[in-house]
Amino acid sequence: MRSLTVVAETFPIRGAFRISRESRTEAKVVRATVSDGTHAGHGECVPYPRYGESVDGVVAALKAMADGVAAGLTAEALQHAMPAGAARCALDCALLDYEAKSSGTPVAARFGLTVSPLTTAYTLSIDRPEAMAAAAAEANWPILKVKLGAGTEDAARIHAVRAARPDATILVDANEGWADQMLLTNLSACAEAKVALVEQPMPADRDGMLATISHPVPICADESAHTADGLEALKGRYDAVNVKLNKTGGLTGALAMVAAAERAGFQVMVGCMLGTSLAMAPAAFAAQSADYVDLDGPLLLAKDREPALRYEGATLHPPEPDLWG
């Protein structure tokens, strides 16, 4: 008989991770394990307070699924048994990993995927313009994701980063931090700096303004985009969507959202919360056709779990089976 084990874990961050709404020095994750005593499958999620999630709440929601797991719950049935979000993400990924290991059929084969190495962005925390310029110059990375959204220095920040790295592809993430009166100014600064994409400039509940202005830089939905069935409402406001397994409820939902977004004409970013290699591994499957990949979470940690994903500079290699899939 299968059993479900749920564990909350904490991983220290190298230095601090700062975005517009918070600063953190550790990543709090929840790991779900489905096991029959011989084979075990694992999945990880990051409970996110912005979406009303907590570690305790996610652990409780997962433990409530133990009887279903013991009775043979499948990843397909899970999509109707739990709402999208962090808890379903951990269990969806654990079930997929377990089914792959117990059947001998890899997850890639299950979904008809060819999983190849990816080039991932590297994230720069929000800071003073001169500090961000120094961090950009030090980061030998072809794609930089620049956190903005605090105060009135964002134009100076992005120009400083561009001056430090004229060669880099730059993505900007404001994490809902731009006030209405700063939107056009900051978008213009991003256009001048040849930014490739601006992510979630305004709060999700006030983003209607994006449908009334021109987009000198493509605008990507993150906090406004959760699952495939919400894509229609984003048309006219956004040019791209950030697909995260924590929001879609796992790899099953993420693959559905990527496919739906591509059909609808959106550019696709596959991103992550601040988690370990266990969270990034299934996300790498979802990112195979993405326009932008932001799966650098383990690189921001002081310590990753073992076994870990293999990064060679900006290149993220597919996970080995002993990690996931």
XYZ file of C-alpha atoms in Angstrom:
325
model
C 0.000 0.000 0.000
C 1.184 3.510 -0.782
C 1.736 6.070 1.946
C 2.166 9.851 1.967
C 4.804 11.614 4.062
C 4.866 15.406 4.404
C 7.843 17.357 5.773
C 8.425 21.109 6.186
C 12.039 22.120 5.536
C 14.109 25.298 5.674
C 17.076 26.135 3.448
C 19.299 29.187 4.074
C 19.671 31.802 1.339
C 23.047 33.193 0.350
C 22.892 36.683 1.833
C 19.367 38.052 1.484
C 16.744 37.870 -1.260
C 14.918 41.196 -1.660
C 11.888 42.039 -3.783
C 9.435 44.939 -3.619
C 7.290 43.436 -0.858
C 9.764 41.522 1.319
C 13.292 40.479 2.200
C 14.167 36.883 3.137
C 17.183 35.012 4.443
C 15.728 31.496 4.205
C 13.487 29.475 1.924
C 10.671 27.550 3.585
C 9.488 24.592 1.522
C 7.237 21.565 1.960
C 8.221 18.145 0.577
C 5.695 15.410 -0.176
C 6.796 11.792 -0.601
C 4.652 8.983 -2.002
C 6.093 5.542 -1.255
C 5.124 1.887 -1.420
C 8.161 0.756 0.560
C 10.118 -0.037 -2.585
C 9.663 3.003 -4.802
C 9.367 6.620 -3.637
C 8.388 9.768 -5.494
C 9.048 13.289 -4.250
C 7.622 16.737 -4.855
C 8.339 20.171 -3.398
C 6.344 23.366 -3.072
C 6.871 26.812 -1.599
C 3.866 28.104 0.399
C 3.428 31.742 -0.594
C 1.753 34.210 1.790
C 0.871 36.515 -1.152
C -1.630 33.828 -2.186
C -2.900 33.165 1.324
C -0.681 30.118 1.843
C 1.337 29.116 4.901
C 3.616 26.200 5.701
C 1.184 24.886 8.325
C -1.789 25.235 5.991
C -0.056 23.445 3.117
C 1.152 20.635 5.397
C -2.397 20.163 6.699
C -3.888 20.166 3.196
C -1.415 17.531 2.066
C -1.898 15.305 5.109
C -5.641 15.370 4.409
C -4.871 13.569 1.116
C -3.175 10.592 2.795
C -6.196 8.303 2.539
C -6.631 9.153 -1.120
C -2.982 8.406 -1.843
C -3.273 5.066 -0.013
C -6.353 4.245 -2.100
C -4.492 4.793 -5.375
C -4.994 8.491 -6.201
C -3.425 9.359 -9.568
C -2.003 12.627 -10.814
C -4.967 12.920 -13.205
C -7.527 12.434 -10.425
C -5.637 14.884 -8.212
C -6.505 17.741 -10.573
C -10.128 17.442 -9.423
C -9.414 16.502 -5.802
C -7.451 19.632 -4.788
C -7.457 23.283 -5.878
C -4.463 24.660 -7.764
C -1.729 25.987 -5.534
C 1.324 24.974 -3.560
C -0.127 21.899 -1.837
C -1.350 20.343 -5.077
C 2.007 21.168 -6.678
C 3.939 19.094 -4.163
C 1.574 16.130 -4.414
C 1.229 16.273 -8.217
C 5.004 16.181 -8.603
C 5.369 13.430 -5.987
C 2.756 11.286 -7.738
C 4.334 11.791 -11.149
C 7.759 10.912 -9.780
C 6.384 7.859 -7.964
C 4.519 6.633 -11.041
C 7.671 7.050 -13.133
C 9.862 5.166 -10.687
C 7.369 2.381 -10.002
C 6.456 1.825 -13.664
C 9.835 2.440 -15.243
C 8.268 4.945 -17.651
C 9.955 8.369 -17.331
C 7.827 11.478 -16.897
C 9.159 12.791 -20.233
C 7.768 9.755 -22.032
C 4.458 10.064 -20.202
C 3.944 13.571 -21.594
C 5.702 13.056 -24.931
C 8.495 15.471 -24.096
C 12.121 15.698 -25.117
C 13.939 17.276 -22.183
C 17.027 19.239 -23.201
C 19.358 21.653 -21.371
C 17.981 25.142 -20.816
C 19.463 28.616 -20.410
C 18.125 30.159 -17.228
C 18.060 33.765 -16.072
C 19.837 34.797 -12.880
C 18.036 37.055 -10.399
C 19.386 40.276 -8.931
C 17.687 41.429 -5.721
C 16.451 44.996 -5.461
C 19.022 47.378 -3.962
C 20.577 50.784 -4.497
C 21.363 51.483 -8.174
C 25.122 51.331 -7.645
C 24.866 48.051 -5.713
C 22.706 46.498 -8.433
C 25.179 47.649 -11.086
C 28.006 45.982 -9.171
C 25.990 42.768 -8.800
C 25.169 42.798 -12.522
C 28.815 43.284 -13.474
C 29.826 40.401 -11.194
C 27.158 38.047 -12.544
C 28.669 36.370 -15.596
C 25.214 35.524 -16.903
C 23.676 36.123 -20.342
C 20.161 36.736 -18.964
C 19.562 38.828 -15.852
C 16.241 39.106 -14.051
C 16.246 42.435 -12.231
C 13.968 42.959 -9.253
C 12.419 46.435 -9.091
C 9.309 47.978 -7.571
C 10.409 49.898 -4.472
C 10.469 53.696 -4.208
C 11.298 56.119 -6.997
C 14.736 54.854 -8.056
C 13.659 52.148 -10.490
C 14.622 54.126 -13.593
C 18.065 54.732 -12.105
C 18.349 51.065 -11.137
C 17.606 49.744 -14.605
C 19.893 52.244 -16.312
C 22.682 51.339 -13.875
C 22.269 47.630 -14.586
C 22.244 48.222 -18.339
C 25.384 50.371 -18.141
C 27.128 47.605 -16.185
C 25.979 44.859 -18.574
C 25.426 46.213 -22.093
C 25.654 42.651 -23.426
C 22.971 41.014 -21.259
C 19.351 40.216 -21.982
C 17.524 41.969 -19.164
C 14.162 40.993 -17.730
C 12.528 43.256 -15.148
C 10.232 42.079 -12.340
C 8.412 44.754 -10.336
C 6.391 42.280 -8.212
C 3.292 44.558 -8.322
C 5.358 47.480 -7.030
C 4.685 50.312 -9.489
C 2.143 52.974 -8.620
C -0.068 54.309 -11.406
C 1.886 57.565 -11.675
C 5.203 55.708 -12.095
C 4.068 53.197 -14.700
C 4.737 55.166 -17.886
C 7.991 56.634 -16.581
C 9.349 53.237 -15.630
C 8.199 51.551 -18.834
C 9.934 54.294 -20.827
C 13.122 53.759 -18.836
C 12.921 50.043 -19.559
C 12.423 50.707 -23.263
C 15.439 53.058 -23.301
C 17.518 50.351 -21.594
C 16.336 47.763 -24.145
C 14.701 45.551 -21.524
C 13.218 42.422 -23.107
C 10.251 41.933 -20.751
C 8.616 43.677 -17.775
C 6.943 41.350 -15.310
C 3.887 42.266 -13.197
C 4.397 46.034 -12.943
C 1.102 46.715 -11.135
C -0.937 44.992 -8.441
C -3.079 42.192 -9.836
C -6.268 43.903 -8.660
C -5.338 47.173 -10.401
C -3.846 45.987 -13.675
C -6.750 47.083 -15.876
C -4.752 50.209 -16.710
C -2.396 48.028 -18.757
C -5.135 47.624 -21.375
C -5.313 51.407 -21.886
C -1.644 52.169 -22.634
C 0.894 51.218 -25.270
C 3.487 48.627 -24.351
C 6.953 49.875 -25.376
C 8.236 46.690 -23.713
C 6.253 43.412 -23.586
C 4.472 43.032 -20.239
C 4.300 39.668 -18.483
C 1.675 38.550 -15.956
C 2.832 36.752 -12.818
C 0.642 37.487 -9.799
C -2.208 38.040 -12.282
C -1.717 34.646 -13.969
C -2.349 31.382 -12.152
C -3.915 28.635 -14.281
C -4.874 27.980 -17.894
C -8.514 28.899 -17.362
C -7.550 32.474 -16.403
C -5.699 33.315 -19.596
C -8.636 34.790 -21.489
C -8.986 37.582 -18.928
C -5.363 38.625 -19.483
C -5.736 39.443 -23.180
C -5.192 43.121 -23.916
C -3.401 43.690 -20.618
C -0.446 41.343 -20.994
C 1.796 40.066 -23.769
C 3.295 37.160 -21.816
C 2.590 34.949 -18.803
C 4.864 33.525 -16.125
C 3.928 29.886 -15.553
C 4.948 28.582 -12.120
C 4.207 25.100 -10.840
C 3.303 26.473 -7.427
C 0.488 28.467 -9.015
C -0.756 25.867 -11.498
C -0.723 23.098 -8.902
C 2.159 21.064 -10.309
C 3.636 19.936 -13.597
C 0.325 18.592 -14.919
C -1.283 22.029 -14.669
C 1.851 23.836 -15.826
C 2.041 21.874 -19.067
C -1.636 22.604 -19.707
C -1.077 26.311 -19.076
C 2.004 26.506 -21.309
C 0.097 24.871 -24.165
C -2.937 27.126 -23.682
C -0.778 30.260 -23.477
C 1.030 29.379 -26.686
C -2.286 28.775 -28.468
C -3.543 32.151 -27.234
C -0.481 33.951 -28.587
C 1.219 34.804 -25.298
C 4.947 34.640 -24.832
C 5.780 32.180 -22.065
C 8.152 32.411 -19.150
C 8.506 29.413 -16.847
C 9.548 30.689 -13.449
C 9.949 29.511 -9.900
C 9.590 30.350 -6.273
C 12.703 30.302 -4.102
C 13.141 26.544 -3.722
C 15.573 23.668 -4.138
C 16.529 21.457 -7.053
C 13.545 19.238 -6.282
C 11.208 22.110 -7.196
C 13.179 23.142 -10.296
C 13.441 19.606 -11.734
C 9.789 19.228 -12.829
C 9.688 22.906 -13.847
C 12.449 22.145 -16.341
C 10.027 19.788 -18.101
C 7.438 22.584 -18.380
C 10.048 25.040 -19.685
C 11.108 23.110 -22.784
C 9.267 25.387 -25.209
C 9.339 28.578 -23.113
C 10.555 31.897 -24.478
C 12.199 32.693 -21.148
C 13.354 30.386 -18.358
C 13.817 31.584 -14.776
C 14.774 28.502 -12.773
C 17.712 29.769 -10.728
C 16.216 29.123 -7.272
C 18.901 26.675 -6.060
C 21.666 29.071 -7.128
C 20.379 31.619 -4.620
C 20.578 29.157 -1.715
C 23.508 28.662 0.619
C 22.814 24.932 0.510
C 20.768 22.812 -1.896
C 19.419 19.318 -1.299
C 21.204 16.205 -2.572
C 21.040 14.978 -5.224
C 20.908 18.347 -6.944
C 20.424 19.645 -10.445
C 23.529 20.298 -12.492
C 24.122 23.906 -13.509
C 27.033 24.824 -15.760
C 26.992 28.581 -15.713
C 23.607 29.568 -17.102
C 22.942 26.088 -18.483
C 20.487 23.985 -16.515
C 20.792 20.296 -17.344
C 17.834 17.885 -17.192
C 17.445 16.162 -13.816
C 18.885 12.719 -13.258
C 16.259 10.060 -12.368
C 17.476 9.797 -8.777
C 16.448 13.434 -8.259
C 13.124 13.438 -10.123
C 11.246 12.054 -13.094
